[in-house]
PDB file of C-alpha atoms in Angstrom:
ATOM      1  CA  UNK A 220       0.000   0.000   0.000  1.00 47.00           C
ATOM      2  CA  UNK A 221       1.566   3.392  -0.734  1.00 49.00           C
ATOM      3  CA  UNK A 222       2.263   6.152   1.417  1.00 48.00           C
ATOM      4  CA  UNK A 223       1.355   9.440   1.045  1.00 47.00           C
ATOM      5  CA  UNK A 224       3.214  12.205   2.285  1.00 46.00           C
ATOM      6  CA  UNK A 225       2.211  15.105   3.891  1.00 44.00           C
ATOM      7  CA  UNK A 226       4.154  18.295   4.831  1.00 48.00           C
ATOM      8  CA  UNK A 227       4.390  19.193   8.329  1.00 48.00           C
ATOM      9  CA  UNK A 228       1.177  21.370   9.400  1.00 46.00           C
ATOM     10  CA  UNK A 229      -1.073  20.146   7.047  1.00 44.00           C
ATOM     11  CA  UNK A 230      -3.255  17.204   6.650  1.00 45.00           C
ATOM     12  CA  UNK A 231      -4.638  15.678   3.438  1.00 45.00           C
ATOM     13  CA  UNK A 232      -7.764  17.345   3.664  1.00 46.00           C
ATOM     14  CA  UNK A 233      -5.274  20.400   3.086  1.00 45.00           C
ATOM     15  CA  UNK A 234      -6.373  21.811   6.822  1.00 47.00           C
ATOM     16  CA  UNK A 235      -3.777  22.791   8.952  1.00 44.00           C
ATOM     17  CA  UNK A 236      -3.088  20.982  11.885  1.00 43.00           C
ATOM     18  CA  UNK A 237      -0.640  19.789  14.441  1.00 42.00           C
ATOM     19  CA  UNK A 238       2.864  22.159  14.237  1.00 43.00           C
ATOM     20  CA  UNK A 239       2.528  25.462  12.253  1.00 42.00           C
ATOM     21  CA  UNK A 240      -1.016  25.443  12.970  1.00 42.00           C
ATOM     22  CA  UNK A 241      -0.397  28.377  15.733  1.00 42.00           C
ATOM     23  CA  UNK A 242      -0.232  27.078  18.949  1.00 39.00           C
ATOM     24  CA  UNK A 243       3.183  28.494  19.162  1.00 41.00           C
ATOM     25  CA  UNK A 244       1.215  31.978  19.173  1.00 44.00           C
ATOM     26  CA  UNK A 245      -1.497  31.026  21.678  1.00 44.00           C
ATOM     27  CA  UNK A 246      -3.952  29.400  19.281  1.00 48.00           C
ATOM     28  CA  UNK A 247      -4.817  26.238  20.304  1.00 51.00           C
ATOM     29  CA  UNK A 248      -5.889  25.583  23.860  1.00 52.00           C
ATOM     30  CA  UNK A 249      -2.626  24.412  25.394  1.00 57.00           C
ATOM     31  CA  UNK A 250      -0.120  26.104  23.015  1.00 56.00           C
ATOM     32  CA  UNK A 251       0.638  29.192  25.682  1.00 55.00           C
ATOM     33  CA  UNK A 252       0.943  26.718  28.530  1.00 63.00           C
ATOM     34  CA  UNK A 253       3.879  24.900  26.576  1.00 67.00           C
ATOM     35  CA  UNK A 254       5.584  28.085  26.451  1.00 80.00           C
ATOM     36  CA  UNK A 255       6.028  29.266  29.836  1.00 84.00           C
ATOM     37  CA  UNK A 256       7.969  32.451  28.410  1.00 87.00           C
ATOM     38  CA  UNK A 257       5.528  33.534  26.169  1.00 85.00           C
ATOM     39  CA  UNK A 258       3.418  33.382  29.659  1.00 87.00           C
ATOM     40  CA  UNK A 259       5.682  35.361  31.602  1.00 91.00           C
ATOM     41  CA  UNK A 260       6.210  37.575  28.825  1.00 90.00           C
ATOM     42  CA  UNK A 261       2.415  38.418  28.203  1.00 91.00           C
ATOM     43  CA  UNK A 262       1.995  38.614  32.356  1.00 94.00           C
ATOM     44  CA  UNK A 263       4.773  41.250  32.193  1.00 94.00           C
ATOM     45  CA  UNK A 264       3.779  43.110  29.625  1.00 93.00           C
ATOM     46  CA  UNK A 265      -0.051  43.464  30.742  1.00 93.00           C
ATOM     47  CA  UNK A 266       1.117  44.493  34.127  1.00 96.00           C
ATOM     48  CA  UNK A 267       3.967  46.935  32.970  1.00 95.00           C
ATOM     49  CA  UNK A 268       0.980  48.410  30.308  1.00 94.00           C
ATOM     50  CA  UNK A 269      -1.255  48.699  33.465  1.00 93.00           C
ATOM     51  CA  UNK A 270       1.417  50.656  35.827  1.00 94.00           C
ATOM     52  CA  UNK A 271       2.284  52.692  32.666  1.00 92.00           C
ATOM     53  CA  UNK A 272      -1.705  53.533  32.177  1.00 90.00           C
ATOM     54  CA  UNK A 273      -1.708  53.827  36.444  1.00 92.00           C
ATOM     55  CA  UNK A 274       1.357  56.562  36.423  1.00 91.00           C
ATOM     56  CA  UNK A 275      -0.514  58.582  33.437  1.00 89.00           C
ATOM     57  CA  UNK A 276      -3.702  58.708  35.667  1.00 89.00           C
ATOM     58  CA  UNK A 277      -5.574  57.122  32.257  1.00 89.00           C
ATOM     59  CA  UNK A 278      -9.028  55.666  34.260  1.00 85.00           C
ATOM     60  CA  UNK A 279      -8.949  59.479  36.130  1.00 85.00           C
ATOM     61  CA  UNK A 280      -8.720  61.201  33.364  1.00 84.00           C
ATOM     62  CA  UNK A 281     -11.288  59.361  31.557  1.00 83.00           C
ATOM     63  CA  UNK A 282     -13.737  58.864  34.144  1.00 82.00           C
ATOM     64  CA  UNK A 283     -13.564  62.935  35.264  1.00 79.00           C
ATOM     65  CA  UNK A 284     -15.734  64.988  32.796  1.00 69.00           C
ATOM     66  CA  UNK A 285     -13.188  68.259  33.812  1.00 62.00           C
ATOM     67  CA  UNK A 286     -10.280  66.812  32.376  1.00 77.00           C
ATOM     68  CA  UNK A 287      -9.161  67.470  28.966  1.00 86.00           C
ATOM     69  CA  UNK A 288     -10.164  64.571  27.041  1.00 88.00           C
ATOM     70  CA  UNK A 289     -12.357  65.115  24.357  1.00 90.00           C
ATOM     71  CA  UNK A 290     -15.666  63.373  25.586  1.00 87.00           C
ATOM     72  CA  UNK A 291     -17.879  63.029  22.406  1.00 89.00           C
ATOM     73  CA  UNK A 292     -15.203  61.489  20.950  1.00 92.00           C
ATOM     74  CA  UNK A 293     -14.033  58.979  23.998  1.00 89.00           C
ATOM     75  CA  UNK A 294     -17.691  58.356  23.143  1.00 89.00           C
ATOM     76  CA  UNK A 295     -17.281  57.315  19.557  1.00 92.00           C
ATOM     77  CA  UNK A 296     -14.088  55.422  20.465  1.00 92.00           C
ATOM     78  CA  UNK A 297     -16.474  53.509  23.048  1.00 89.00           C
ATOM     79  CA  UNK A 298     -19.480  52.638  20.561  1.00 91.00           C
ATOM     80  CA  UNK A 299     -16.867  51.345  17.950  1.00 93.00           C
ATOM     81  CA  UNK A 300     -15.335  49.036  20.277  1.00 92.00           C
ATOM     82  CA  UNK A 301     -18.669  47.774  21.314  1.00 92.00           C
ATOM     83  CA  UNK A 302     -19.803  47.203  17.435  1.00 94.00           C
ATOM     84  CA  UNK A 303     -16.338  45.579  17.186  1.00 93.00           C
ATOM     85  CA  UNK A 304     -16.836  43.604  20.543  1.00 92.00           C
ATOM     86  CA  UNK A 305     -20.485  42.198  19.109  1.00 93.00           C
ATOM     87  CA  UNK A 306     -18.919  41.517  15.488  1.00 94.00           C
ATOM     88  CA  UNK A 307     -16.745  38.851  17.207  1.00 92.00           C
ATOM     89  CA  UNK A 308     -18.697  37.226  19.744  1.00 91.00           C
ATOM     90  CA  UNK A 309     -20.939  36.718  16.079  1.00 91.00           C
ATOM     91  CA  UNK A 310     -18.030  35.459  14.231  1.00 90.00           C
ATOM     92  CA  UNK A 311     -16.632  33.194  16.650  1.00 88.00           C
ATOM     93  CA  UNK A 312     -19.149  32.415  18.544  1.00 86.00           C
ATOM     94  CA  UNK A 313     -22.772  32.565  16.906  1.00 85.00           C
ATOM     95  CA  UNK A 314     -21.588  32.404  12.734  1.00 85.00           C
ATOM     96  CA  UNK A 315     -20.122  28.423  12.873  1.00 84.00           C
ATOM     97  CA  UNK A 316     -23.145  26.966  15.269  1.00 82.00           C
ATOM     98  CA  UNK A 317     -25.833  28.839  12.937  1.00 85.00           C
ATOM     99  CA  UNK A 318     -23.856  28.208   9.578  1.00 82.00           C
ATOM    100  CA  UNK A 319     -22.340  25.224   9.797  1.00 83.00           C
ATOM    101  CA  UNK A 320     -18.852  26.677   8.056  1.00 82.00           C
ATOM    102  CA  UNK A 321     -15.209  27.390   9.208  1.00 83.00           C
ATOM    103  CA  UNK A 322     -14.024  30.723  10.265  1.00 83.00           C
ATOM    104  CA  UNK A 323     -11.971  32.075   6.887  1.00 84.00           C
ATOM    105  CA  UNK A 324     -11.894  34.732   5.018  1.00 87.00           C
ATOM    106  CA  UNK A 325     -13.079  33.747   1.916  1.00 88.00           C
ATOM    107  CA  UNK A 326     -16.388  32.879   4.250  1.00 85.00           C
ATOM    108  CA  UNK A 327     -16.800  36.178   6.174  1.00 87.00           C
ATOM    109  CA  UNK A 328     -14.954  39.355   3.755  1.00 92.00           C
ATOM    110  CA  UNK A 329     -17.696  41.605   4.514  1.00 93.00           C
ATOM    111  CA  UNK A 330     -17.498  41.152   8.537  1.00 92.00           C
ATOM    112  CA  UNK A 331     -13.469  40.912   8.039  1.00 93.00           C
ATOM    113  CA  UNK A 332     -13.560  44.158   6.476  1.00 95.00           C
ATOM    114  CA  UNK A 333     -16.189  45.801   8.507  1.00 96.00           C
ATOM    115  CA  UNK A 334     -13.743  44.543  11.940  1.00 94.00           C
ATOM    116  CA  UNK A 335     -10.772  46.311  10.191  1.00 95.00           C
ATOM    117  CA  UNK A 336     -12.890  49.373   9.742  1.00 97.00           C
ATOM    118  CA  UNK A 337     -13.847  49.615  13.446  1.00 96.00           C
ATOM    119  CA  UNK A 338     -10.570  48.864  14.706  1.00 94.00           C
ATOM    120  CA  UNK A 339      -8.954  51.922  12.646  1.00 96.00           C
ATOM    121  CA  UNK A 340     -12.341  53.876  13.995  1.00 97.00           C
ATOM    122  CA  UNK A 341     -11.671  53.136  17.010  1.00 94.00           C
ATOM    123  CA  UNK A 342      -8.253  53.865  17.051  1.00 94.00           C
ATOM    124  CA  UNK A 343      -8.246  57.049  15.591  1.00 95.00           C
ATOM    125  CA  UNK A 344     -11.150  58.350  17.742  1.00 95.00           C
ATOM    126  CA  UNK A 345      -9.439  56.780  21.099  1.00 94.00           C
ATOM    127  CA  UNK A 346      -6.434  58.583  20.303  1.00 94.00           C
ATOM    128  CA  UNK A 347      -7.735  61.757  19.181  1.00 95.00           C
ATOM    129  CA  UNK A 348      -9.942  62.103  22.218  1.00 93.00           C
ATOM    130  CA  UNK A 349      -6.621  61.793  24.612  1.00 93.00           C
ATOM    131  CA  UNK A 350      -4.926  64.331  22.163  1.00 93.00           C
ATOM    132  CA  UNK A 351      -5.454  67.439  24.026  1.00 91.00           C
ATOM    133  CA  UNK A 352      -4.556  66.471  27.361  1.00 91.00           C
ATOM    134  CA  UNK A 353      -1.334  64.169  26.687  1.00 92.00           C
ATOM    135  CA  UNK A 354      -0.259  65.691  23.270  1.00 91.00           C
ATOM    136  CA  UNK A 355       1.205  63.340  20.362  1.00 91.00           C
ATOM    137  CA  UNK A 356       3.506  61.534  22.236  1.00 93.00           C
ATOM    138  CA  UNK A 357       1.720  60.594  25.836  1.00 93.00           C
ATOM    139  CA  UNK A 358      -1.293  59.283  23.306  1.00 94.00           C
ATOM    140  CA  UNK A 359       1.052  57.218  21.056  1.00 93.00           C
ATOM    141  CA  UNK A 360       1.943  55.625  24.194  1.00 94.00           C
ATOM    142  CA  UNK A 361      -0.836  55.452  25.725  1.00 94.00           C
ATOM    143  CA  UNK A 362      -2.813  54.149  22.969  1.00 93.00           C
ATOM    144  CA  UNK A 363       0.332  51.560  23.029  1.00 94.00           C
ATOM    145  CA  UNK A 364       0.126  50.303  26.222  1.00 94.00           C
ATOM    146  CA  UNK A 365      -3.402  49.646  25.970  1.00 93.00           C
ATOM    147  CA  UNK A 366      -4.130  47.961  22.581  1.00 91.00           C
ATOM    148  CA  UNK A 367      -0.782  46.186  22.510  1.00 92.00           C
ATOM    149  CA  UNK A 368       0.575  45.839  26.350  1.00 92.00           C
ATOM    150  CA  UNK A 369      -3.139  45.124  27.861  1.00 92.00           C
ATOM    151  CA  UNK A 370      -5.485  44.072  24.883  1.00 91.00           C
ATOM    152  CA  UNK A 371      -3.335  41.892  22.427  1.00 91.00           C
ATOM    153  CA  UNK A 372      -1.188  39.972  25.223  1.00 92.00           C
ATOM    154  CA  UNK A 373      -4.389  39.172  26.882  1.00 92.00           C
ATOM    155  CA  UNK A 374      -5.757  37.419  24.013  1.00 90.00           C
ATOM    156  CA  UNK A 375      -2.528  35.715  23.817  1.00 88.00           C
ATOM    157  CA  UNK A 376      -2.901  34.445  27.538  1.00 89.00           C
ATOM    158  CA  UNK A 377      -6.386  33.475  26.977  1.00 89.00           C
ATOM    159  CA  UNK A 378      -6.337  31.209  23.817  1.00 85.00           C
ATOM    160  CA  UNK A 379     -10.432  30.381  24.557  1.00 89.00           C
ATOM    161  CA  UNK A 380     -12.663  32.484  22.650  1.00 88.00           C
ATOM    162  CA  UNK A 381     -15.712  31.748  24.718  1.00 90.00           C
ATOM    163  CA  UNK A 382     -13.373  33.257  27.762  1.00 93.00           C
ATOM    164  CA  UNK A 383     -12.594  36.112  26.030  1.00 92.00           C
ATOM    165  CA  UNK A 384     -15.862  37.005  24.951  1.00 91.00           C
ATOM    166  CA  UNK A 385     -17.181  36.475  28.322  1.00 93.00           C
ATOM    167  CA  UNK A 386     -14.344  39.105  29.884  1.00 93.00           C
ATOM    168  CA  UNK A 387     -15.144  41.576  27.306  1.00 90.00           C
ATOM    169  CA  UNK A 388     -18.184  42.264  27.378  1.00 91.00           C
ATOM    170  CA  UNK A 389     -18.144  41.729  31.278  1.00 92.00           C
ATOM    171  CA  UNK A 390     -14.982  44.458  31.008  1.00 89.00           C
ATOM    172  CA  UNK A 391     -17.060  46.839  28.723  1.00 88.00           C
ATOM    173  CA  UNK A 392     -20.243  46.901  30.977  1.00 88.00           C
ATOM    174  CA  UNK A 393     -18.058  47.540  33.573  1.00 88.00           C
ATOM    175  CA  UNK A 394     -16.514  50.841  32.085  1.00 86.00           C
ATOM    176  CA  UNK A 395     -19.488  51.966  30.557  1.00 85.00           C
ATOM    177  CA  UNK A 396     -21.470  51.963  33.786  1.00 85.00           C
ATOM    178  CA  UNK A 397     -18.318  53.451  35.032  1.00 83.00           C
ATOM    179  CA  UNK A 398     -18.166  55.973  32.829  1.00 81.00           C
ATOM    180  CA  UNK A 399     -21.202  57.203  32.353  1.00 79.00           C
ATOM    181  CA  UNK A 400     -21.620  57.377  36.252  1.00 71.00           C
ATOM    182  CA  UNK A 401     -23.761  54.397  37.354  1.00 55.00           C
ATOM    183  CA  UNK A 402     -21.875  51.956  38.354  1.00 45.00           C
ATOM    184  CA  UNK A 403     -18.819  51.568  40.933  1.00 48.00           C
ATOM    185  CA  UNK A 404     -18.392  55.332  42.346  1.00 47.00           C
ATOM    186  CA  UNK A 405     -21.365  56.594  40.365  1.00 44.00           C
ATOM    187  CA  UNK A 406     -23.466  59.248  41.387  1.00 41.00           C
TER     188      UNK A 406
END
């Protein structure tokens, strides 16, 4: 019977699978557990972000209407990152049980594109709304420590989608009713 042979990190099917398949990043479910110093590394960088955001006073500065942010467009920057939030508990969560397909691109352009559109909304709107207070290059780090040093090392830690779905939008009601002064300190 012949053999067939198959390159390393795909199957026959042409799926990929076992090495390559991005578990070194954090992708499959034990993947950041067999790095431990991709673990430390994420750990240090979300708490070095959070100190960083502490020392700037961010969550005072945000949460005080006085302050010199730019509130209309802190709001913008909020309701982007909630259409963003929703567009991927859909994708990942809600498109494969009600479609019965696999999460690419060539399935989902239109939500793809619409994600990269909020992101860049988002981004721009976050960072111009700390503009006046911090100036160019506070925000650039700012904005840093917060979508790279918090945000992207935490998915990283947390490989599980349904976990990091559940912690964002737990983390977003949270600031919202924080924010606009119901929740925790709230008038």
């Amino acid at each position: 019977m012949p053999t067939t042979v198959v390159p390393t990190g795909t199957s026959e099917e042409g799926k990929v699978s076992g090495k390559g398949s991005g578990s070194e990043l954090g992708g499959s479910a034990d993947g950041i557990f067999a790095r431990p110093i991709a673990l430390l590394w994420s750990v240090a960088m979300i708490v070095s972000a959070s100190i960083g955001c502490m020392e700037y006073k961010l969550w005072a500065s945000l949460m005080s209407r006085s302050s010199g942010v730019n509130h209309t467009l802190m709001n913008l920057s909020v309701m982007s990152s909630l259409a963003m939030l929703t567009l991927k508990v859909y994708m990942e969560s809600l498109r494969p049980s009600r479609f019965k397909d696999k999460l690419v691109y060539e399935n989902a352009k239109q939500q793809t594109h619409t994600a990269i559109a909020l992101i860049l909304f988002s981004s721009v709107t976050f960072n111009a709304a700390l503009w006046p207070k911090y100036g160019f290059v506070q925000t650039c780090l700012i904005a840093a420590m917060v979508g790279y040093g918090i945000l992207w090392n935490f998915f990283m830690l947390v490989p599980w989608t349904s976990v990091q779905n559940f912690v964002g939008i737990v983390g977003c009601m949270f600031f919202l009713q924080s924010y606009y002064g119901m929740g925790v300190g709230g008038v």
